[in-house]
XYZ file of N, CA and C in Angstrom:
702
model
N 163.141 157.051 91.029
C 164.153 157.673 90.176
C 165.519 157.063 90.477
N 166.296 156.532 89.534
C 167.703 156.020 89.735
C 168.274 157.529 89.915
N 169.443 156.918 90.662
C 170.773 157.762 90.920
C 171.983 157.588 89.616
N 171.737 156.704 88.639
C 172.251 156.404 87.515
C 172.105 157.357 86.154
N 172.808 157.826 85.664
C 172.391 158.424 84.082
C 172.680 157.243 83.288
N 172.118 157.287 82.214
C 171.897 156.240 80.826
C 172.453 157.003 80.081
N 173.728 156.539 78.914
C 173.940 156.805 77.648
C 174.313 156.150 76.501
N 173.590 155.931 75.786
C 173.891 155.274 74.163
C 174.847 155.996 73.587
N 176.184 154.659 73.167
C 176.913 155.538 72.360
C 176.464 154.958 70.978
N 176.075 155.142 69.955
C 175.803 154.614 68.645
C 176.450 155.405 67.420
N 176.920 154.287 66.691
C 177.533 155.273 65.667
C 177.150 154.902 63.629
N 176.637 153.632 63.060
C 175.902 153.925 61.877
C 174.621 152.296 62.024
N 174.623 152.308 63.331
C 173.957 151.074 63.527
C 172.868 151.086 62.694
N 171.882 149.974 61.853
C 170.904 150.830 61.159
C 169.714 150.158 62.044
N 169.054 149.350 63.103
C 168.044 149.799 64.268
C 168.400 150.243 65.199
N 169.791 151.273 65.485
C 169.602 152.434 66.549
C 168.588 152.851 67.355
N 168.243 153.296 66.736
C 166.970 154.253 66.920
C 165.648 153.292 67.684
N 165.583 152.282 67.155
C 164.701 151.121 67.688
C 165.530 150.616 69.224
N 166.148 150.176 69.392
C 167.371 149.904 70.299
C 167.506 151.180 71.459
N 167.583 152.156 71.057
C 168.003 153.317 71.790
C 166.032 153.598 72.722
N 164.957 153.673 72.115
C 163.947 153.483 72.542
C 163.405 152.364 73.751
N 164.350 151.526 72.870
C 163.770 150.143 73.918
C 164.595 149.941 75.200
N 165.612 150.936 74.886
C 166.703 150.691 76.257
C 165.639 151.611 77.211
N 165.728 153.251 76.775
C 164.776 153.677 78.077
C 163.145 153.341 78.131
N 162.771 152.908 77.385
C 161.430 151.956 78.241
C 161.789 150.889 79.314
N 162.646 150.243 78.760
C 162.983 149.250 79.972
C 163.387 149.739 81.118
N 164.178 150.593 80.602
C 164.671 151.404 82.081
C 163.876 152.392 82.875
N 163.200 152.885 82.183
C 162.084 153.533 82.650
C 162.419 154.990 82.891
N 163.639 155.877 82.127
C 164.205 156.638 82.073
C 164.794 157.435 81.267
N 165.409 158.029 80.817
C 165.843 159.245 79.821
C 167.203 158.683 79.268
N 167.230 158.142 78.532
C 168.800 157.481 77.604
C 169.360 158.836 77.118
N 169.982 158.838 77.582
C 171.131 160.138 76.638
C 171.860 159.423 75.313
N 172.309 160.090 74.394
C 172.754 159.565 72.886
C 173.724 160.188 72.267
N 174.888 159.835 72.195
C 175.730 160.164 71.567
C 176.179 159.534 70.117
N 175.578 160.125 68.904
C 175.917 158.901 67.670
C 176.448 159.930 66.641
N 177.487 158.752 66.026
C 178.002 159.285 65.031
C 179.690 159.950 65.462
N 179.998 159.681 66.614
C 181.362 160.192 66.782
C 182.327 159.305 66.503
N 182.884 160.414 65.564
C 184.403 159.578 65.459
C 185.387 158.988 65.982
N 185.997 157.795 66.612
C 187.092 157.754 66.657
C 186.453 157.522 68.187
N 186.585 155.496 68.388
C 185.990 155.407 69.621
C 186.704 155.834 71.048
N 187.826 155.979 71.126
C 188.120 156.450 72.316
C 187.784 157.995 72.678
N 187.550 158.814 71.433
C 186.921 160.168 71.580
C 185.626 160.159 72.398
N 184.903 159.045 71.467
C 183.230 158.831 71.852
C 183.159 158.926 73.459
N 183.853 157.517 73.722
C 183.632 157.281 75.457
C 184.121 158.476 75.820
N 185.115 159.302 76.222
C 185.362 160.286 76.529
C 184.658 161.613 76.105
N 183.631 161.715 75.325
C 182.816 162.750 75.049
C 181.290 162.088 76.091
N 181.486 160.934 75.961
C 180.103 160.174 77.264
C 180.340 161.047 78.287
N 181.686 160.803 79.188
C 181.616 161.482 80.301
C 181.057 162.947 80.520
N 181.115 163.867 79.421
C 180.377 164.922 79.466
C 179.360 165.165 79.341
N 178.627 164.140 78.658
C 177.113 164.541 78.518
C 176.146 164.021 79.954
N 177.285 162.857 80.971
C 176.580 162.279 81.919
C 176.190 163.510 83.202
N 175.558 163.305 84.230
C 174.987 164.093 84.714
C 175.681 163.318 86.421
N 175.271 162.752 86.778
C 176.131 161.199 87.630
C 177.471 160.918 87.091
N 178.355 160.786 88.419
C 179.414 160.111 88.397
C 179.753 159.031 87.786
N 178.510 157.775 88.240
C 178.433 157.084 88.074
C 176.947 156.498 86.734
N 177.265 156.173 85.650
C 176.236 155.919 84.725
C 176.257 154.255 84.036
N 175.231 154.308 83.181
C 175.178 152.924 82.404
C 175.407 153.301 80.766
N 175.768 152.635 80.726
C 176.490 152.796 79.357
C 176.225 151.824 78.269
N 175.245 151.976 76.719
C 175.275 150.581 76.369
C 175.639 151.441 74.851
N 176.050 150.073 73.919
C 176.117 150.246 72.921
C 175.393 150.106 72.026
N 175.252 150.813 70.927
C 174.460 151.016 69.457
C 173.757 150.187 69.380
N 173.985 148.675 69.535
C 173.555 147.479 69.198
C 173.563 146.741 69.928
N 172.963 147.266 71.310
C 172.656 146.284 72.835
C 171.208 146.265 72.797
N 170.422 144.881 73.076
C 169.355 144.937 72.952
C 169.016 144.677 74.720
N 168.459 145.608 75.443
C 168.471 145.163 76.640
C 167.310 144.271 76.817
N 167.499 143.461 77.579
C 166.703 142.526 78.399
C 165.469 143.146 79.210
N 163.966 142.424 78.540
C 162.615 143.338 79.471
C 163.035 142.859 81.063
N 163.463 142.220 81.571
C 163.731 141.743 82.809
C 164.548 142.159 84.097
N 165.305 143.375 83.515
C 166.633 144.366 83.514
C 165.888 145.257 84.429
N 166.645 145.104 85.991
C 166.220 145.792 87.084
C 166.887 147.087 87.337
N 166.728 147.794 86.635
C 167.631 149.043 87.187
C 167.685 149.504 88.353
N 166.675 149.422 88.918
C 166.282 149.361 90.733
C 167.266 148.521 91.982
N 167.769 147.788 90.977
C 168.415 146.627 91.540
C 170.094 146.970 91.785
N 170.179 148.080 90.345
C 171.962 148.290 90.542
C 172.720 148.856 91.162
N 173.292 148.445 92.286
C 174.190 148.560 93.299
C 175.700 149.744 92.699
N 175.945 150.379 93.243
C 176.935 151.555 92.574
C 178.375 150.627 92.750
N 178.545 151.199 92.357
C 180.578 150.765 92.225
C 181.093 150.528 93.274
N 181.867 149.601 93.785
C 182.630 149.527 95.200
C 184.029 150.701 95.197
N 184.618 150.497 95.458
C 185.950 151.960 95.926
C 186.462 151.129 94.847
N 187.221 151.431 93.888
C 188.333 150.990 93.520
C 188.420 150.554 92.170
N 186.734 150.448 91.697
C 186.240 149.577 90.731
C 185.941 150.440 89.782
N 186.401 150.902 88.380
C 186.158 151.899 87.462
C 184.683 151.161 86.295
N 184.533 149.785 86.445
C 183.478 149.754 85.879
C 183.243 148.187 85.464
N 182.062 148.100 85.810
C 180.918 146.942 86.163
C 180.546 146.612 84.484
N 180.455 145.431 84.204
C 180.120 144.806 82.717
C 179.222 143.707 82.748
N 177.995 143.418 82.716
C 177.274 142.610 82.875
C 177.485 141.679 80.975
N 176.549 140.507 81.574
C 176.940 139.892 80.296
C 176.239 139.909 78.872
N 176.237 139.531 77.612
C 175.419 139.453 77.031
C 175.458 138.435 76.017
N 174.471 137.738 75.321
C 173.995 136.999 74.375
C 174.698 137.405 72.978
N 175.187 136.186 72.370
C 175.854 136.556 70.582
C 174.718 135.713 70.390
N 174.069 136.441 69.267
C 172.649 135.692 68.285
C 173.201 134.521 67.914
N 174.113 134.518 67.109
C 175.037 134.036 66.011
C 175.803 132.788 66.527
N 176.811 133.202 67.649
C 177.422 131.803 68.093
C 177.100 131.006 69.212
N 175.817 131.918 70.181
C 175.593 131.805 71.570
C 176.248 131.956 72.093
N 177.769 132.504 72.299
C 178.573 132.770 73.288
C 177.713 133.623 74.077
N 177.856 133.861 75.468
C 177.548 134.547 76.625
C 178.640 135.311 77.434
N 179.305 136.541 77.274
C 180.533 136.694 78.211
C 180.175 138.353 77.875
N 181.640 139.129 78.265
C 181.128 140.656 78.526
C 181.150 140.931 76.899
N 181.665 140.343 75.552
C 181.520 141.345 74.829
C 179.881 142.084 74.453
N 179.657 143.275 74.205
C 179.138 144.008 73.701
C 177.960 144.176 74.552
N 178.443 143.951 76.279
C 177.344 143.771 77.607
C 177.110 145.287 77.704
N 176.258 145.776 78.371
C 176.103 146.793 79.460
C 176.828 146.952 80.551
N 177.532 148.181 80.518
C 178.203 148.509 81.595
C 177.951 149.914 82.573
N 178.256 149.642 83.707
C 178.197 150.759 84.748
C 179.621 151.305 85.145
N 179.865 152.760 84.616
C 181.127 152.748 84.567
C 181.151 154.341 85.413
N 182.985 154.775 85.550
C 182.879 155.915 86.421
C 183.131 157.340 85.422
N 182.673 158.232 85.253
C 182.761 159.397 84.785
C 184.474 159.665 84.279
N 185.146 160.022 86.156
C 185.796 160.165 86.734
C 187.417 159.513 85.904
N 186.927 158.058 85.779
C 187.647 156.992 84.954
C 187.800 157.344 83.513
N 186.533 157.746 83.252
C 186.548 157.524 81.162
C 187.552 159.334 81.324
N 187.088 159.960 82.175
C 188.326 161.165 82.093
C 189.709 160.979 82.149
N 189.822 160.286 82.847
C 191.283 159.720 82.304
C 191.846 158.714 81.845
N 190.868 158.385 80.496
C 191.187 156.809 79.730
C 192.455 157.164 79.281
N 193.321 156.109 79.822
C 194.346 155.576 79.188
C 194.407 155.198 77.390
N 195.434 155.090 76.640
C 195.678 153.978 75.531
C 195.521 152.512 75.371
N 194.683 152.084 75.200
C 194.659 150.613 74.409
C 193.487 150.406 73.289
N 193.873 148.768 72.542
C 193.156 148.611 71.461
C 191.875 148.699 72.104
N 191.413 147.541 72.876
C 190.374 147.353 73.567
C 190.018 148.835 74.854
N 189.624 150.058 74.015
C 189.686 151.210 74.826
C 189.489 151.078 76.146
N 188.678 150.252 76.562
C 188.103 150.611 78.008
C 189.076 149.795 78.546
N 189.645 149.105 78.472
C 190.878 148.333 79.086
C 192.142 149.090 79.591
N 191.992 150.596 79.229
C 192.956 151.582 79.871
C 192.032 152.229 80.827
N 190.890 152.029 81.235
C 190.488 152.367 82.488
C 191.258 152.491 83.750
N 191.669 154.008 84.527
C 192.210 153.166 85.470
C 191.501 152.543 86.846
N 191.266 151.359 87.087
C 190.655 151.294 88.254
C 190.323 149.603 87.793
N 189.931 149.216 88.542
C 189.258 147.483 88.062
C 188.183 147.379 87.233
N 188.204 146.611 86.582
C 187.038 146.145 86.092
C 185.665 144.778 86.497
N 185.230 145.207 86.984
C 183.823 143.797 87.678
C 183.412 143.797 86.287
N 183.503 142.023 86.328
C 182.418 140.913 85.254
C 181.416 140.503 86.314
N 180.271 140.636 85.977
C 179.022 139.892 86.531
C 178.611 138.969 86.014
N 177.669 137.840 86.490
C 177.196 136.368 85.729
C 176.256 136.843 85.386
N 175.500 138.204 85.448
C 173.662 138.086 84.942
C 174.051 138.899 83.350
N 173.098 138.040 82.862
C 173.001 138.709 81.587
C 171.926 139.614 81.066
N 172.708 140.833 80.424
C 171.933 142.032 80.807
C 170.875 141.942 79.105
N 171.429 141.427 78.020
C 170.907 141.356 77.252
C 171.484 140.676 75.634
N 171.486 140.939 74.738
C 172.006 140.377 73.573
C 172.771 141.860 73.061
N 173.574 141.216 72.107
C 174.434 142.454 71.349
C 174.064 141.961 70.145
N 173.397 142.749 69.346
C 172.977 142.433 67.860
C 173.598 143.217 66.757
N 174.510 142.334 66.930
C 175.717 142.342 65.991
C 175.469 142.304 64.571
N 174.522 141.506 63.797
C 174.060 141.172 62.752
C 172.971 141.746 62.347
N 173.156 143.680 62.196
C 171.981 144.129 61.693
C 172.646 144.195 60.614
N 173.516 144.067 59.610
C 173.888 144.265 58.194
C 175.042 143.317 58.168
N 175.654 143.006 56.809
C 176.583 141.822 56.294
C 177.885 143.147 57.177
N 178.385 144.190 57.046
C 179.338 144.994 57.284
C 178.898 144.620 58.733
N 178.138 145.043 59.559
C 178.221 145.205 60.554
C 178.281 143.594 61.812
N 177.968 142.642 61.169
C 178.387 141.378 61.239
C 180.046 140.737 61.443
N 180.305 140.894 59.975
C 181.448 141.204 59.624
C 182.531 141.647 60.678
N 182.072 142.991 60.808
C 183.200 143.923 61.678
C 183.291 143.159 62.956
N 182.214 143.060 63.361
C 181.850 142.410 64.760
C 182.994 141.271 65.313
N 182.962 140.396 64.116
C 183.717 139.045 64.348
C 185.173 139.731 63.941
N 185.464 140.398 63.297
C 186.723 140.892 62.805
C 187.142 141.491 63.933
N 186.570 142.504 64.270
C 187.264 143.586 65.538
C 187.901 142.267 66.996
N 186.652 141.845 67.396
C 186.856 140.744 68.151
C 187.764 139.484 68.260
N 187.656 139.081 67.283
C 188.555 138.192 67.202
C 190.482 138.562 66.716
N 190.227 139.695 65.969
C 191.819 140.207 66.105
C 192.201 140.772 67.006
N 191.385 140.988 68.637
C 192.181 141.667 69.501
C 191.846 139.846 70.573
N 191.206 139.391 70.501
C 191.432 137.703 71.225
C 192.498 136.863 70.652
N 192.802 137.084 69.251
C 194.478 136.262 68.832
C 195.271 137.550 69.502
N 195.149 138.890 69.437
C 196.394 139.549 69.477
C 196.505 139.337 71.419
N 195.632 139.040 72.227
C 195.950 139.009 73.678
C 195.342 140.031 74.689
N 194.009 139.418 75.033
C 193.136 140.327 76.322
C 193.897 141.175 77.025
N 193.557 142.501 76.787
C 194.046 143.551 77.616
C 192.767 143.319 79.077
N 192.342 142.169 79.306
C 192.115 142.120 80.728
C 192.074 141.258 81.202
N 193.206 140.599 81.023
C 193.808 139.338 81.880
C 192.984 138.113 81.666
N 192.378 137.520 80.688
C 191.375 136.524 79.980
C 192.794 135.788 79.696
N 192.612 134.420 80.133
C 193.495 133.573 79.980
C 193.271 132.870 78.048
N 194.830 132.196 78.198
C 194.943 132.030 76.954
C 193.719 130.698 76.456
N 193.393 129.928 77.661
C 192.680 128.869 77.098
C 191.458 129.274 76.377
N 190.989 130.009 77.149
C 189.446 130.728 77.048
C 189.113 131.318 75.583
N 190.471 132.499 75.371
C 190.250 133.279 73.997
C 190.244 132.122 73.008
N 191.112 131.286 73.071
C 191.132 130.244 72.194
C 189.598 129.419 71.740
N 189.046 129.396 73.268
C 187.606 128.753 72.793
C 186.957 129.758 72.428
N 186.779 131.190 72.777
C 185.928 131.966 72.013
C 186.496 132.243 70.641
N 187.673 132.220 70.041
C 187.749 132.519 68.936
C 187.010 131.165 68.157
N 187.024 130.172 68.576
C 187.141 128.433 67.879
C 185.358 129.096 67.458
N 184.710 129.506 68.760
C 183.380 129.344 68.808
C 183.213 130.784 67.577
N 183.802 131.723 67.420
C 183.889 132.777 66.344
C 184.147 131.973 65.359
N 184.848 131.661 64.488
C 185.286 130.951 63.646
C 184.805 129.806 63.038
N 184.123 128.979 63.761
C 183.434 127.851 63.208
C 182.179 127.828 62.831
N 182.052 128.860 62.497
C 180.734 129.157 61.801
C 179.571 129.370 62.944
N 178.331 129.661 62.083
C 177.199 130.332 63.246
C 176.123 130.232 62.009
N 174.896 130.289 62.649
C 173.183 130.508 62.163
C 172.510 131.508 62.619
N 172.079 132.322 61.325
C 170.965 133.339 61.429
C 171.427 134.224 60.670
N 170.891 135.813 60.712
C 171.175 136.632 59.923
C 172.167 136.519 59.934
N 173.124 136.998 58.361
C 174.424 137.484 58.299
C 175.119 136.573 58.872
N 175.319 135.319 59.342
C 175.823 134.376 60.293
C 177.233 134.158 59.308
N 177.106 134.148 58.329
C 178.176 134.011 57.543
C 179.212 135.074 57.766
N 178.973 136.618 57.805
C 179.710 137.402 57.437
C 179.971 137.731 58.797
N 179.576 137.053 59.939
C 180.617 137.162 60.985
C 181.297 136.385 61.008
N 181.484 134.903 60.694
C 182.283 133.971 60.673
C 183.499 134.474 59.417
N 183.128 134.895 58.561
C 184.316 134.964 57.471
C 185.117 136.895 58.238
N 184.479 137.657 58.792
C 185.155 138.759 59.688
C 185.920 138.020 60.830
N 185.590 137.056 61.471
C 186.421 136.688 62.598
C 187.459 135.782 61.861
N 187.589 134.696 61.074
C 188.848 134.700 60.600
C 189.430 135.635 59.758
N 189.214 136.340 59.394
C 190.221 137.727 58.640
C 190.708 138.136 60.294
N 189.586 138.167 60.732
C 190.754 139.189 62.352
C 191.659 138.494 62.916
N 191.878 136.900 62.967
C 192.509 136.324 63.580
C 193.684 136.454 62.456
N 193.341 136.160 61.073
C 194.525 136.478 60.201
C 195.437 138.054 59.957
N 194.583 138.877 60.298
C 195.221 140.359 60.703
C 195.878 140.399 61.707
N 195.330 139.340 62.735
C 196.091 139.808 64.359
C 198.110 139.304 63.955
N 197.966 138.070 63.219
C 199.116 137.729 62.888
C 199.444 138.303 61.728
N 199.467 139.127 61.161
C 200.090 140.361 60.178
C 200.422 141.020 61.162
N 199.739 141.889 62.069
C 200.114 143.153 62.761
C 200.936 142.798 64.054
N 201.505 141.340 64.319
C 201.820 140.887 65.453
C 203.108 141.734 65.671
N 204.305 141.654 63.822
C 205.234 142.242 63.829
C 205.302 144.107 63.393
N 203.797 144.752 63.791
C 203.602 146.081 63.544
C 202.345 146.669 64.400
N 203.062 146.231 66.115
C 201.981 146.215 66.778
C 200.644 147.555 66.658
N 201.252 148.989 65.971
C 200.966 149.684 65.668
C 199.000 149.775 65.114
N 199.646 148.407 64.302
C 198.547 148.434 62.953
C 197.051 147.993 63.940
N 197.460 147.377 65.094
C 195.845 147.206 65.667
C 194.950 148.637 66.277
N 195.993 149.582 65.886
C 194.841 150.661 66.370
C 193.974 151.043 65.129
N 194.197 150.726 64.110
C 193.076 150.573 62.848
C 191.992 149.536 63.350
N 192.115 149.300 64.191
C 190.397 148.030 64.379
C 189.734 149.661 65.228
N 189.936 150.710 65.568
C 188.957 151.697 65.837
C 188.673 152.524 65.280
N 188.827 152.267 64.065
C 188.762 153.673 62.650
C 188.210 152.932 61.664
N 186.864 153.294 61.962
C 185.676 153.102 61.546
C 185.683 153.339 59.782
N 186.231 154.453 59.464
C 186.797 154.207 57.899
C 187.828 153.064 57.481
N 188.573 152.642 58.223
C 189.411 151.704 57.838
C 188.988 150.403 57.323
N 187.956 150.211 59.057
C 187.229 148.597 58.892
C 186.214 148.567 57.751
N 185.758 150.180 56.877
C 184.507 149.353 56.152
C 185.600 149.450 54.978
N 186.403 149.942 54.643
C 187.460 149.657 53.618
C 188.430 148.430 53.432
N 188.043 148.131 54.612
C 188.920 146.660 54.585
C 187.717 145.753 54.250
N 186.575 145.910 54.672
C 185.188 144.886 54.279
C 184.917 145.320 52.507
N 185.097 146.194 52.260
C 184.795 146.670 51.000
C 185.631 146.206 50.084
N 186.781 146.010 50.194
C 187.872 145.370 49.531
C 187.914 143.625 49.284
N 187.312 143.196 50.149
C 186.887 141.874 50.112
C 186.054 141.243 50.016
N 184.773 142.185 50.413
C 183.330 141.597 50.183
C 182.688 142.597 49.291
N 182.784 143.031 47.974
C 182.274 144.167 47.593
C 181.161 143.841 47.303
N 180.342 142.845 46.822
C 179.093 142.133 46.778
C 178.093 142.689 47.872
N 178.621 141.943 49.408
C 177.660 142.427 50.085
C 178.092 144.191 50.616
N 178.994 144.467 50.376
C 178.778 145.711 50.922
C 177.839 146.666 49.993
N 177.427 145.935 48.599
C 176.183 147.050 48.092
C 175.400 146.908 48.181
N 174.945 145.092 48.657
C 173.844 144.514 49.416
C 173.404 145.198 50.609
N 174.206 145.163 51.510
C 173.819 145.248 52.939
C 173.812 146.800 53.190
């Protein structure tokens, strides 16, 4: 038995439900589920209540974990450290880094999340990146949800890592966002990540406007306005 609780936060993913299954088989344990909450800094902060442990794992809607994924293996938090991010797989561009990884985070912490775009980046306490990769983030279950993916992402990598990610780096992950990708929907993340990089410089002079990349009505109204095709498709 881990000393860890598991919770899915998911909110209109459409293989959830497939995803949310396959996390606790792998783990060999009871996934807790939180879907459908509004307004992501609410979500994480409604996690901490449903966890049971201080200390839990945390994945998102659309984390496909890895059969290889030792839960046996995960070492708790050092003093100081509000939460552990292992890496994961983009279908689409192959990038490998923390977005949309599995994380081991502190209760304690998401109780007193701070303000920022990138929510968990007001954690207070450090954040650990690990080199193992915990699994893929499948970003490309619909043209919207593709879309958003590269959009959300890439307008907070032009607007400037709230965790100290140097400028060279965002630059190559946006290049690698942006220049297109293969497979599902591969398109409608590439045409979402340049709109985000072109939003990040609209909102540069209304720093305000990037807290709309977490209002989940906003982003499919902004996809709807521009892609109305696939949004009756997808």
């Amino acid at each position: 038995m881990s000393d860890f609780d598991a919770v899915m936060l998911s909110y209109d993913e459409p293989i959830a439900d497939q995803l949310h299954a396959r996390l606790q088989r792998v783990l060999g344990t009871r996934v807790k589920r939180l879907h459908g909450v509004q307004g992501m800094r609410r979500a994480y902060r409604l996690a901490a209540e449903v966890t049971d442990s201080e200390q839990f794992l945390l994945a998102d809607g659309d984390f496909v974990i890895a059969t290889e994924f030792d839960l046996g293996s995960v070492a708790p938090l050092a003093e100081g450290v509000a939460m552990r991010v292992w890496r994961a797989r983009n279908p689409l561009n192959g990038l490998i880094y923390g977005y949309g990884g599995l994380k081991l985070i502190r209760r304690s912490a998401l109780r007193q999340l701070g303000d920022a775009v990138d929510v968990l980046a007001a954690l207070p306490g450090r954040a650990e990146f690990v080199a193992d990769v915990a699994g893929t983030t499948r970003i490309n279950q619909s043209p919207y949800h593709a879309w958003k993916a590269g959009f959300r992402e890439c307008a907070m990598l032009a607007r400037g890592s709230e965790y100290g990610m140097d400028d060279g780096e965002a630059t190559e992950r946006i290049k690698a966002w942006t220049d297109g990708a293969e497979g599902e929907y591969a398109d409608s993340a590439t045409a979402g990540a340049r709109e985000g990089v072109a939003f990040a410089a609209e909102a540069a002079h209304f720093p305000h406007l990037f807290d709309q990349l977490n209002d989940p009505a906003w982003l499919f109204s902004r996809f709807t306005a521009g892609h109305a095709e696939q949004a009756v498709a997808g």
